[in-house]
PDB file of C-alpha atoms in Angstrom:
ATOM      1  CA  UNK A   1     100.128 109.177 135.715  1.00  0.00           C
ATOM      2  CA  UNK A   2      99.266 110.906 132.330  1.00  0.00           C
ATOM      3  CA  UNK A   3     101.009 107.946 130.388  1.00  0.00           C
ATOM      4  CA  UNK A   4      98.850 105.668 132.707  1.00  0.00           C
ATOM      5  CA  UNK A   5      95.665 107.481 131.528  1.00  0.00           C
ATOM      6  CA  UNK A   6      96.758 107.580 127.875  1.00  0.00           C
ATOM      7  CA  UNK A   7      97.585 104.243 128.005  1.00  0.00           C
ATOM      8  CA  UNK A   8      94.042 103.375 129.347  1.00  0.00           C
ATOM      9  CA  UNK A   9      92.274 106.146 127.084  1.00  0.00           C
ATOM     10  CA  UNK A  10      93.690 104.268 124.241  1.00  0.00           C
ATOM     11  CA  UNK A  11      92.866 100.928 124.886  1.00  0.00           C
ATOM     12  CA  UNK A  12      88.802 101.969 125.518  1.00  0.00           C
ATOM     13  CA  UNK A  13      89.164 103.558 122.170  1.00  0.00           C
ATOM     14  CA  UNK A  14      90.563  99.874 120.655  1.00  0.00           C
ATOM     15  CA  UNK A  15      88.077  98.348 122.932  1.00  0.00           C
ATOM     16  CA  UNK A  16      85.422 100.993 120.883  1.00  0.00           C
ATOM     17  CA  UNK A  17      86.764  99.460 117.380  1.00  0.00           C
ATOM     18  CA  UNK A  18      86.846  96.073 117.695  1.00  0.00           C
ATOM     19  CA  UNK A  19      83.505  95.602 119.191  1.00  0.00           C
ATOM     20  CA  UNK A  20      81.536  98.302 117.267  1.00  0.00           C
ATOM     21  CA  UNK A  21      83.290  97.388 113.647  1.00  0.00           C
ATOM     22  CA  UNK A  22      80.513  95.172 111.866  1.00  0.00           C
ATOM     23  CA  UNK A  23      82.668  94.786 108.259  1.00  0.00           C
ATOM     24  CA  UNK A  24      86.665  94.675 109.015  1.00  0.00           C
ATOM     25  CA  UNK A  25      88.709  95.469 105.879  1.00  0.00           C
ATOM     26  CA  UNK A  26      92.300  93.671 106.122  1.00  0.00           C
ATOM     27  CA  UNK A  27      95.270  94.178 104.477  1.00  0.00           C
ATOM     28  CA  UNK A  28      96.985  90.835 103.158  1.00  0.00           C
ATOM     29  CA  UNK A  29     100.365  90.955 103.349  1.00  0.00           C
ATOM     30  CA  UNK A  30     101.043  92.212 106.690  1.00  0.00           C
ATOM     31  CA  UNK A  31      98.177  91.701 109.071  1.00  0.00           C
ATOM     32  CA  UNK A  32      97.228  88.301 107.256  1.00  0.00           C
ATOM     33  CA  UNK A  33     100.820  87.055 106.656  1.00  0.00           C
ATOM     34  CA  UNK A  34     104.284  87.792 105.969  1.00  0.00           C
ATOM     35  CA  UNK A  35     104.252  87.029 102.155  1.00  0.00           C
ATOM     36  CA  UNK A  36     107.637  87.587 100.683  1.00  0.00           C
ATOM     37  CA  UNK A  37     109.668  86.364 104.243  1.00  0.00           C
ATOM     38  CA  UNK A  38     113.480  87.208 105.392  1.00  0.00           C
ATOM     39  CA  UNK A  39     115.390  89.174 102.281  1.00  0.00           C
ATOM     40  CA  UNK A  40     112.935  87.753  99.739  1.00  0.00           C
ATOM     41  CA  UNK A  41     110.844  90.928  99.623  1.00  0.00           C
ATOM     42  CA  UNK A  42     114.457  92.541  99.097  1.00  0.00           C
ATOM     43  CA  UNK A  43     115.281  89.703  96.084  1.00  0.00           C
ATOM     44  CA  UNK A  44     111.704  90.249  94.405  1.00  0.00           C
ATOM     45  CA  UNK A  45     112.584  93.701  93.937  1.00  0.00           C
ATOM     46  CA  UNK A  46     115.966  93.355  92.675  1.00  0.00           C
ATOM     47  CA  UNK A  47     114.434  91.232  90.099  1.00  0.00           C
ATOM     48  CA  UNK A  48     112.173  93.868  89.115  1.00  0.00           C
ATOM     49  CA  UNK A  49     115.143  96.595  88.930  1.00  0.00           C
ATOM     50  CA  UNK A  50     116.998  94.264  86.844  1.00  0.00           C
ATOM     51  CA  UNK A  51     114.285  93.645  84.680  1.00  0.00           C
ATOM     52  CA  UNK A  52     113.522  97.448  84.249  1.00  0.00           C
ATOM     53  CA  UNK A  53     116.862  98.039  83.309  1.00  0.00           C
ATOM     54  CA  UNK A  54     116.668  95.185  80.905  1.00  0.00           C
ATOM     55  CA  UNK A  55     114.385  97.278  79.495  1.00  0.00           C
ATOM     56  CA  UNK A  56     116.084 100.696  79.630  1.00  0.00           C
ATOM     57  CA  UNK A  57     114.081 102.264  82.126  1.00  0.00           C
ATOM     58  CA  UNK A  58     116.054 102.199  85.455  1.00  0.00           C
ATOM     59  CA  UNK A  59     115.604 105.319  85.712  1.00  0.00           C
ATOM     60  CA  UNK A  60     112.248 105.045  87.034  1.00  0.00           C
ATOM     61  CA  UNK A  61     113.532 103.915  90.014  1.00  0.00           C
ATOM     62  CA  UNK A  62     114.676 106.874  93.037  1.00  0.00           C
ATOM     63  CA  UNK A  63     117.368 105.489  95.487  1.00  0.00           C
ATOM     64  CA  UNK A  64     115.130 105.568  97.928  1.00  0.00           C
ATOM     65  CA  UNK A  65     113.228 102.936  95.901  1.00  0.00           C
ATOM     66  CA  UNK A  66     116.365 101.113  95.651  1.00  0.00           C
ATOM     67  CA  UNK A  67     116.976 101.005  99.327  1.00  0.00           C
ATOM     68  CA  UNK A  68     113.731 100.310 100.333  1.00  0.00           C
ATOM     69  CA  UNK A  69     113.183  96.562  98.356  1.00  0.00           C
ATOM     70  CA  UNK A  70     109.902  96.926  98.108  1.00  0.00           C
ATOM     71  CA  UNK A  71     108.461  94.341  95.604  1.00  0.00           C
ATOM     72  CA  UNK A  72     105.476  96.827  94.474  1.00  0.00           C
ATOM     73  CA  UNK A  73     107.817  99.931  93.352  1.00  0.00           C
ATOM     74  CA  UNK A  74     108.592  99.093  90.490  1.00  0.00           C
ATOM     75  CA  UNK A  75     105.453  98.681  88.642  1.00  0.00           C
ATOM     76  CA  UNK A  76     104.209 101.951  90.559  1.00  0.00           C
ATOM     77  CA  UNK A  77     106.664 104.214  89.416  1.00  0.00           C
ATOM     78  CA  UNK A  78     107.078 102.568  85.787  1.00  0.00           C
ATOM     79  CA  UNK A  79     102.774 102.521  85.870  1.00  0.00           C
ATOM     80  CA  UNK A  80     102.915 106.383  86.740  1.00  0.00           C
ATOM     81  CA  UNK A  81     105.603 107.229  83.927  1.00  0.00           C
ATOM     82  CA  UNK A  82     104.054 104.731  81.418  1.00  0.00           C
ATOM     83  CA  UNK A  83     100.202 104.212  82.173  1.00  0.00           C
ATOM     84  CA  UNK A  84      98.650 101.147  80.293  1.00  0.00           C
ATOM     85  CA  UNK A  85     101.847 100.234  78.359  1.00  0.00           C
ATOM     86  CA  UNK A  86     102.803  96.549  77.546  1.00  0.00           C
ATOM     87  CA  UNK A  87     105.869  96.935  79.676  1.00  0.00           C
ATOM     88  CA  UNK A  88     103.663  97.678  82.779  1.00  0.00           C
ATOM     89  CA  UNK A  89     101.501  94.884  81.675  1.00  0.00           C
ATOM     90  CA  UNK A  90     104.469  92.573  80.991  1.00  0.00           C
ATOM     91  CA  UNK A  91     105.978  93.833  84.990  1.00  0.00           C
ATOM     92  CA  UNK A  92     102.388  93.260  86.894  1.00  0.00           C
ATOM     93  CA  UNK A  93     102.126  89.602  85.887  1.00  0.00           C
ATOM     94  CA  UNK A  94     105.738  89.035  86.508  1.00  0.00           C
ATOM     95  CA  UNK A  95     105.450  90.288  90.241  1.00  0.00           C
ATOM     96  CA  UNK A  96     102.051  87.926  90.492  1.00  0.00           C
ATOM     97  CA  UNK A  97     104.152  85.236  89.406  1.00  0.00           C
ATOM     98  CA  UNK A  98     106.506  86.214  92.455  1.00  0.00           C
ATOM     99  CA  UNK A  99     103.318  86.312  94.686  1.00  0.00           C
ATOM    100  CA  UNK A 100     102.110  83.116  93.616  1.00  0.00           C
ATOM    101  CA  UNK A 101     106.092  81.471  94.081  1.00  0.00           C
ATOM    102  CA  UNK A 102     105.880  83.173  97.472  1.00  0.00           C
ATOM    103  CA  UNK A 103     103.017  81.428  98.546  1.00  0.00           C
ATOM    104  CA  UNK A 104     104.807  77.851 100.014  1.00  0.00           C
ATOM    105  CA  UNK A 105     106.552  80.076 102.586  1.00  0.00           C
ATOM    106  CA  UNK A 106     104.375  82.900 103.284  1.00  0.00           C
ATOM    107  CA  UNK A 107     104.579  83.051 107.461  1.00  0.00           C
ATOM    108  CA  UNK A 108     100.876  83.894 109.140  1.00  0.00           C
ATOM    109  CA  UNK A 109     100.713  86.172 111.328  1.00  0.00           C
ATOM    110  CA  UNK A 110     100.773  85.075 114.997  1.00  0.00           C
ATOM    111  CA  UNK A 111      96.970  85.111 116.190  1.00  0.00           C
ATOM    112  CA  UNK A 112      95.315  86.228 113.040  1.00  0.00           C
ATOM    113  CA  UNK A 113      93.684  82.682 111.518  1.00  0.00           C
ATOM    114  CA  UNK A 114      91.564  82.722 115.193  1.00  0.00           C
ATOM    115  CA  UNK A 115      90.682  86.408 115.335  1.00  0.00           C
ATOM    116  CA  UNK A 116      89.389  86.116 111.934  1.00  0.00           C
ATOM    117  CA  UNK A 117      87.660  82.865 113.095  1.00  0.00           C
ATOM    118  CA  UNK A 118      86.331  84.592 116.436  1.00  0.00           C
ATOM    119  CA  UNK A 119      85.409  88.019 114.851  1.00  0.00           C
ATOM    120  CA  UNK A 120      83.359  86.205 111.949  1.00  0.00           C
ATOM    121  CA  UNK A 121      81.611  84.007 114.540  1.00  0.00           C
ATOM    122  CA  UNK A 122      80.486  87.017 116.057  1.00  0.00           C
ATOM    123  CA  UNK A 123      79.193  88.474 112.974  1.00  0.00           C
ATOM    124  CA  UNK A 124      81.602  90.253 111.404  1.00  0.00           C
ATOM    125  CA  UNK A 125      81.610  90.713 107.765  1.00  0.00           C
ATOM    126  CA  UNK A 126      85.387  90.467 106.000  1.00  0.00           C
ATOM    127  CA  UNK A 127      87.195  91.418 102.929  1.00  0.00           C
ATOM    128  CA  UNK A 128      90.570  91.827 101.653  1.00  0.00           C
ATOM    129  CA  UNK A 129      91.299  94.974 100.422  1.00  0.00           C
ATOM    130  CA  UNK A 130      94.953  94.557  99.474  1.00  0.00           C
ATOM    131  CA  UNK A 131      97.588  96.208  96.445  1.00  0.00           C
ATOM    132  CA  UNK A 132      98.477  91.832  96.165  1.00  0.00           C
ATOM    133  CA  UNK A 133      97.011  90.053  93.205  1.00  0.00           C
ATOM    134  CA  UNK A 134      94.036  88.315  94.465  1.00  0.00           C
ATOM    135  CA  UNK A 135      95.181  84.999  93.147  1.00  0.00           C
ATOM    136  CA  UNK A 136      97.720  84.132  95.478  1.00  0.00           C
ATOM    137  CA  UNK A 137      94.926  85.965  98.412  1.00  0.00           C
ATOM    138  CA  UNK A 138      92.312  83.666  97.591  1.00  0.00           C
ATOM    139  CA  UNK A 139      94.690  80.436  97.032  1.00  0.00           C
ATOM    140  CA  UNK A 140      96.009  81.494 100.550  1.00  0.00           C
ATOM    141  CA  UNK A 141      93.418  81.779 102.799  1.00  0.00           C
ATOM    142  CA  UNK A 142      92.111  78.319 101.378  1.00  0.00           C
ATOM    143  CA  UNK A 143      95.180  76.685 102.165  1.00  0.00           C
ATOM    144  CA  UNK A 144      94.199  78.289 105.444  1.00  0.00           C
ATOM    145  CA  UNK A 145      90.754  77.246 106.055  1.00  0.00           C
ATOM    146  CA  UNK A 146      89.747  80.812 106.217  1.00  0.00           C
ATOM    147  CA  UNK A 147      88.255  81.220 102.651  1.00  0.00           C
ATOM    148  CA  UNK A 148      84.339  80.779 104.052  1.00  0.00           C
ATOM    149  CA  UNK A 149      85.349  83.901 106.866  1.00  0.00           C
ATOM    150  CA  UNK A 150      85.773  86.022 103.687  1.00  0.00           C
ATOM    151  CA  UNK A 151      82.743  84.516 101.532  1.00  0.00           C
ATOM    152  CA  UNK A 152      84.895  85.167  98.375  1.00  0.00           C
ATOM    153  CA  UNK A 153      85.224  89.402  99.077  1.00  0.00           C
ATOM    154  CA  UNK A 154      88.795  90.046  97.970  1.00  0.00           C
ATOM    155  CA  UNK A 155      89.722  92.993  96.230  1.00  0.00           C
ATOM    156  CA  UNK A 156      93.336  93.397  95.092  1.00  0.00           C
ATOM    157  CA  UNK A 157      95.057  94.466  91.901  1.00  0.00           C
ATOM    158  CA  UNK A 158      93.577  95.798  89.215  1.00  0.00           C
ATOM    159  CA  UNK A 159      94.708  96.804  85.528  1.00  0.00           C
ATOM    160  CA  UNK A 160      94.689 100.120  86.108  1.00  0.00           C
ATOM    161  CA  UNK A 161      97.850 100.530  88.984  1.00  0.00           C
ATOM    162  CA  UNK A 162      96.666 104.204  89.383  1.00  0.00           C
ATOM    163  CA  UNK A 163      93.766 102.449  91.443  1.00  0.00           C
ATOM    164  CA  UNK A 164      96.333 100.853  93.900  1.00  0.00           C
ATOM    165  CA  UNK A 165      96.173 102.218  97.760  1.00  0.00           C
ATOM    166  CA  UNK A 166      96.586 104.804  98.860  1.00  0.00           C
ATOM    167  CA  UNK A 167      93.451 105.022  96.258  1.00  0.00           C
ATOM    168  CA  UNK A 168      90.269 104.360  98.466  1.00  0.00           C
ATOM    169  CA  UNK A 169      89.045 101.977  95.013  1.00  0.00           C
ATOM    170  CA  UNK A 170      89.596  98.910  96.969  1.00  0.00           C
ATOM    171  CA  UNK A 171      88.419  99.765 100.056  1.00  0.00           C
ATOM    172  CA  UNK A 172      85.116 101.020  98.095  1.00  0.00           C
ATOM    173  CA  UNK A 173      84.724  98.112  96.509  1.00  0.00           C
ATOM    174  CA  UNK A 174      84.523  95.796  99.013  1.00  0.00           C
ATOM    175  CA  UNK A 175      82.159  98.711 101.016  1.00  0.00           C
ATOM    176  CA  UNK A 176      79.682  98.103  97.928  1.00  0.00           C
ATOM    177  CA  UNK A 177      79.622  94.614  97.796  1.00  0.00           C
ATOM    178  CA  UNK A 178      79.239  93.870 101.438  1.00  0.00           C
ATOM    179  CA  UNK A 179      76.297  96.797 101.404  1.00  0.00           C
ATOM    180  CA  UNK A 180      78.182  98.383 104.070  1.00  0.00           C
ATOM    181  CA  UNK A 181      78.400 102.145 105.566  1.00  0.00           C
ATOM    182  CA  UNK A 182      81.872 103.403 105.960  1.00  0.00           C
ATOM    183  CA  UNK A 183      81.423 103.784 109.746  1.00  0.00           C
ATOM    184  CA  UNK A 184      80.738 100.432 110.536  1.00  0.00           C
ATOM    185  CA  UNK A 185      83.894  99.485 109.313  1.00  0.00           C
ATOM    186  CA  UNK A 186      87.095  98.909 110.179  1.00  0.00           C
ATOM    187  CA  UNK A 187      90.451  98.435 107.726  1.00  0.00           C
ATOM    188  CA  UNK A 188      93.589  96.935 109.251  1.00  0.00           C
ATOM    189  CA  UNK A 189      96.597  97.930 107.566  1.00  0.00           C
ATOM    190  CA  UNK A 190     100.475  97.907 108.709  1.00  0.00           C
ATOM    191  CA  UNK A 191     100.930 100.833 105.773  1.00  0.00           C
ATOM    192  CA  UNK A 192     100.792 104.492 105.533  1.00  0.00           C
ATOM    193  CA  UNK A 193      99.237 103.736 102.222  1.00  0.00           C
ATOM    194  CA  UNK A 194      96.529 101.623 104.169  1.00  0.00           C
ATOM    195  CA  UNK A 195      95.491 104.232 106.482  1.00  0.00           C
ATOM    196  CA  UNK A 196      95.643 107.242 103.534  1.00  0.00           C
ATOM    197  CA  UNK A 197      93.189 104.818 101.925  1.00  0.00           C
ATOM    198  CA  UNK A 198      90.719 104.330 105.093  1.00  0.00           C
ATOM    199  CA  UNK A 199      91.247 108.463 105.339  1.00  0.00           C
ATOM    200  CA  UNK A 200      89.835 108.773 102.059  1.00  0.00           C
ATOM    201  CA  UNK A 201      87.353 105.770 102.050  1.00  0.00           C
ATOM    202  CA  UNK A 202      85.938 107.075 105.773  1.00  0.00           C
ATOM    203  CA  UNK A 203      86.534 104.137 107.810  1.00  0.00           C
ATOM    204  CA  UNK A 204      88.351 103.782 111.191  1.00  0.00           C
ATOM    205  CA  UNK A 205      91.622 102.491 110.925  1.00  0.00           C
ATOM    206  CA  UNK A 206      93.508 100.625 113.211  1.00  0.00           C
ATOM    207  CA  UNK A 207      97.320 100.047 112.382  1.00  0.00           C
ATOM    208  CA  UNK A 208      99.207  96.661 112.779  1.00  0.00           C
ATOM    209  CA  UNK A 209     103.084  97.261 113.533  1.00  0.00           C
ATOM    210  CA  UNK A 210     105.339  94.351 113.686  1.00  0.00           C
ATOM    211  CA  UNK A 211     108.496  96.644 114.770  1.00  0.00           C
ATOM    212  CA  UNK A 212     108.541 100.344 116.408  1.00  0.00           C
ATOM    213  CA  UNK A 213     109.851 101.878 112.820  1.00  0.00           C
ATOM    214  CA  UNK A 214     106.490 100.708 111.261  1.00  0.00           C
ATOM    215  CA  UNK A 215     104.600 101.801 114.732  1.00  0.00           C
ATOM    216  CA  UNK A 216     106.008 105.358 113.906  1.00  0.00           C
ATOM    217  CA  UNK A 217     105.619 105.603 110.462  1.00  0.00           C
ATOM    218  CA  UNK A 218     102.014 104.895 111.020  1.00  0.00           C
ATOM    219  CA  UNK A 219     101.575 107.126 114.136  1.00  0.00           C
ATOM    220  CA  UNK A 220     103.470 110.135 111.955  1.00  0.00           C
ATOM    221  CA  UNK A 221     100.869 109.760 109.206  1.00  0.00           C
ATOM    222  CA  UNK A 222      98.183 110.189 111.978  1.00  0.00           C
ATOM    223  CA  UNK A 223      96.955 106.204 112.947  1.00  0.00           C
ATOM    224  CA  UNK A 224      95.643 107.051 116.526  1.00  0.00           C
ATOM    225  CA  UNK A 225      95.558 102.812 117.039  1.00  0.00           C
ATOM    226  CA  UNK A 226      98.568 100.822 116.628  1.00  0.00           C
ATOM    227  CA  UNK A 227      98.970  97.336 117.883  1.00  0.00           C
ATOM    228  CA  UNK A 228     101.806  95.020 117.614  1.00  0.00           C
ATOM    229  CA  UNK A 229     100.016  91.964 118.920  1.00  0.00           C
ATOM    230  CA  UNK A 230      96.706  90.776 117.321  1.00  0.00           C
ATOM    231  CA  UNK A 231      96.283  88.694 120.317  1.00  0.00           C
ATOM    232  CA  UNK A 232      94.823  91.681 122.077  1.00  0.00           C
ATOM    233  CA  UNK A 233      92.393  92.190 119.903  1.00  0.00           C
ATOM    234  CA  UNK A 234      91.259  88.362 120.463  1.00  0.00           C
ATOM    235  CA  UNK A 235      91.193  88.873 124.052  1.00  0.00           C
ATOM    236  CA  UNK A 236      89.084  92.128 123.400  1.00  0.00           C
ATOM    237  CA  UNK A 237      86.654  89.622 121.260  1.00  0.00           C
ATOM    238  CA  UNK A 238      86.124  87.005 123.814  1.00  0.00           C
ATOM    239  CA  UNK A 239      85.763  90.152 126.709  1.00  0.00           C
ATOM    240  CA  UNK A 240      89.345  89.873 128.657  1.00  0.00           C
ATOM    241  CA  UNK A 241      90.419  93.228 128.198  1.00  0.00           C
TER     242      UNK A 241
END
C-alpha cells in the first residue's frame, strides 16, 4: 500500500512538471540521442588516453577515468591541470571531430522527436543545454526536423571547459536568452552533472535513466523524478496519464 501511494505521489508530481514547465532545458546526448553508440563512447576515449600519453600527460587520467570510457574526461581533467593551454585546445577540437564522425550513427531516443514536437505545439519554449559541441547539436536536430522546436537556442561547449556542467553557465544561458524565470523551467538530464547544474541554476529537474545503474546514480545525487520511458511523458502531454 505505501509503495502504491508513492508510486501515485510520484507520478502527480511528474504530472506537476511536465504540464507546468513553460521552457524545458534538454540534455543532448542522452535524452535527445545516443551519440557515441555500442563501445564507441569506450573507443573515443581510448583515443583521447592515447593521445594524452602521446603527449606525456597520462597521468591526468585516474583509473576510474580509465574504466569509465567516458569521451569528455579527458579534456576535463587535462583542462583542470592545464587551463587555456594549446594542448587542451588541440584535445577539445579533436573530441568535436569525434562528435561530428559520430553523427551518421547517433541512435534517437525512443519517443523523444514527438514529445519535443507535442511539448513545442503546446507552447513550450526549448534549448539545449549540453557539455557536446553545438556543431554536431545543431547539424543533428536538422537532420531531424526538429531544428524550428529549438529556434536556434543551443548552448554547448565553450572555450573555457571550467564552464562545462555541473557549472549552471549553460543552463543560464539559455535562461537569458529565452527571457525565462528559473521556475518555469524544466532541464532533462540522464547525468549527475545535469541535475548538480539545474541545483545550482534553480530549475526542476527531471532525470532520464536508460538502465537502473543510471536510475540510482541519479536518485543518490537527490533527482526526486526519474523516468526510463519518455513515452510517459507524451502520454502526460496529450492527458492519458
Amino acid at each position: 500500500m505505501a509503495d502504491e501511494t508513492g508510486s501515485r505521489r510520484e507520478l502527480s508530481g511528474l504530472v506537476g512538471l511536465v504540464k507546468g514547465a513553460k521552457f524545458v532545458l534538454w540534455d543532448f546526448d542522452g535524452p535527445i540521442c545516443r551519440l557515441f553508440v555500442g563501445d564507441s563512447a569506450k573507443e573515443v576515449a581510448r583515443r583521447q588516453e592515447v593521445w594524452l600519453e602521446s603527449h606525456g600527460r597520462g597521468d591526468v587520467l585516474t583509473a576510474e577515468d580509465r574504466r569509465a570510457g567516458d569521451p569528455h574526461a579527458a579534456l576535463i581533467r587535462l583542462a583542470s591541470r592545464q587551463p587555456g593551454s594549446d594542448l587542451v585546445v588541440e584535445l577539445e577540437k579533436r573530441l568535436a571531430r569525434e562528435e561530428l564522425a559520430a553523427l551518421p550513427t547517433a541512435l534517437p531516443t525512443s519517443w523523444v522527436d514527438p514529445l519535443i514536437q507535442t511539448w513545442r505545439a503546446v507552447g513550450t519554449r526549448h534549448a539545449v543545454t549540453t557539455n557536446n559541441s553545438a556543431d554536431p547539436v545543431r547539424l543533428y536536430l536538422e537532420g531531424r526536423g526538429l531544428a524550428d522546436c529549438f529556434e536556434r537556442h543551443i548552448y554547448g561547449r565553450t572555450s573555457d571547459l571550467g564552464l562545462l556542467k555541473p557549472h549552471p553557465y549553460c543552463l543560464n544561458r539559455a535562461l537569458t536568452a529565452m527571457g525565462a524565470a528559473p521556475e518555469d523551467a524544466l532541464m532533462i538530464g540522464d547525468a549527475v552533472t545535469d541535475y548538480e547544474a539545474a541545483q545550482a541554476a534553480g530549475v526542476a529537474f527531471l532525470g532520464f535513466a536508460r538502465n537502473e545503474r543510471k536510475e540510482a546514480l541519479l536518485r543518490e545525487a537527490g533527482a526526486v523524478h526519474v523516468v526510463h520511458d519518455l513515452s510517459l511523458l507524451l502520454k502526460i502531454l496529450r492527458g492519458r496519464s
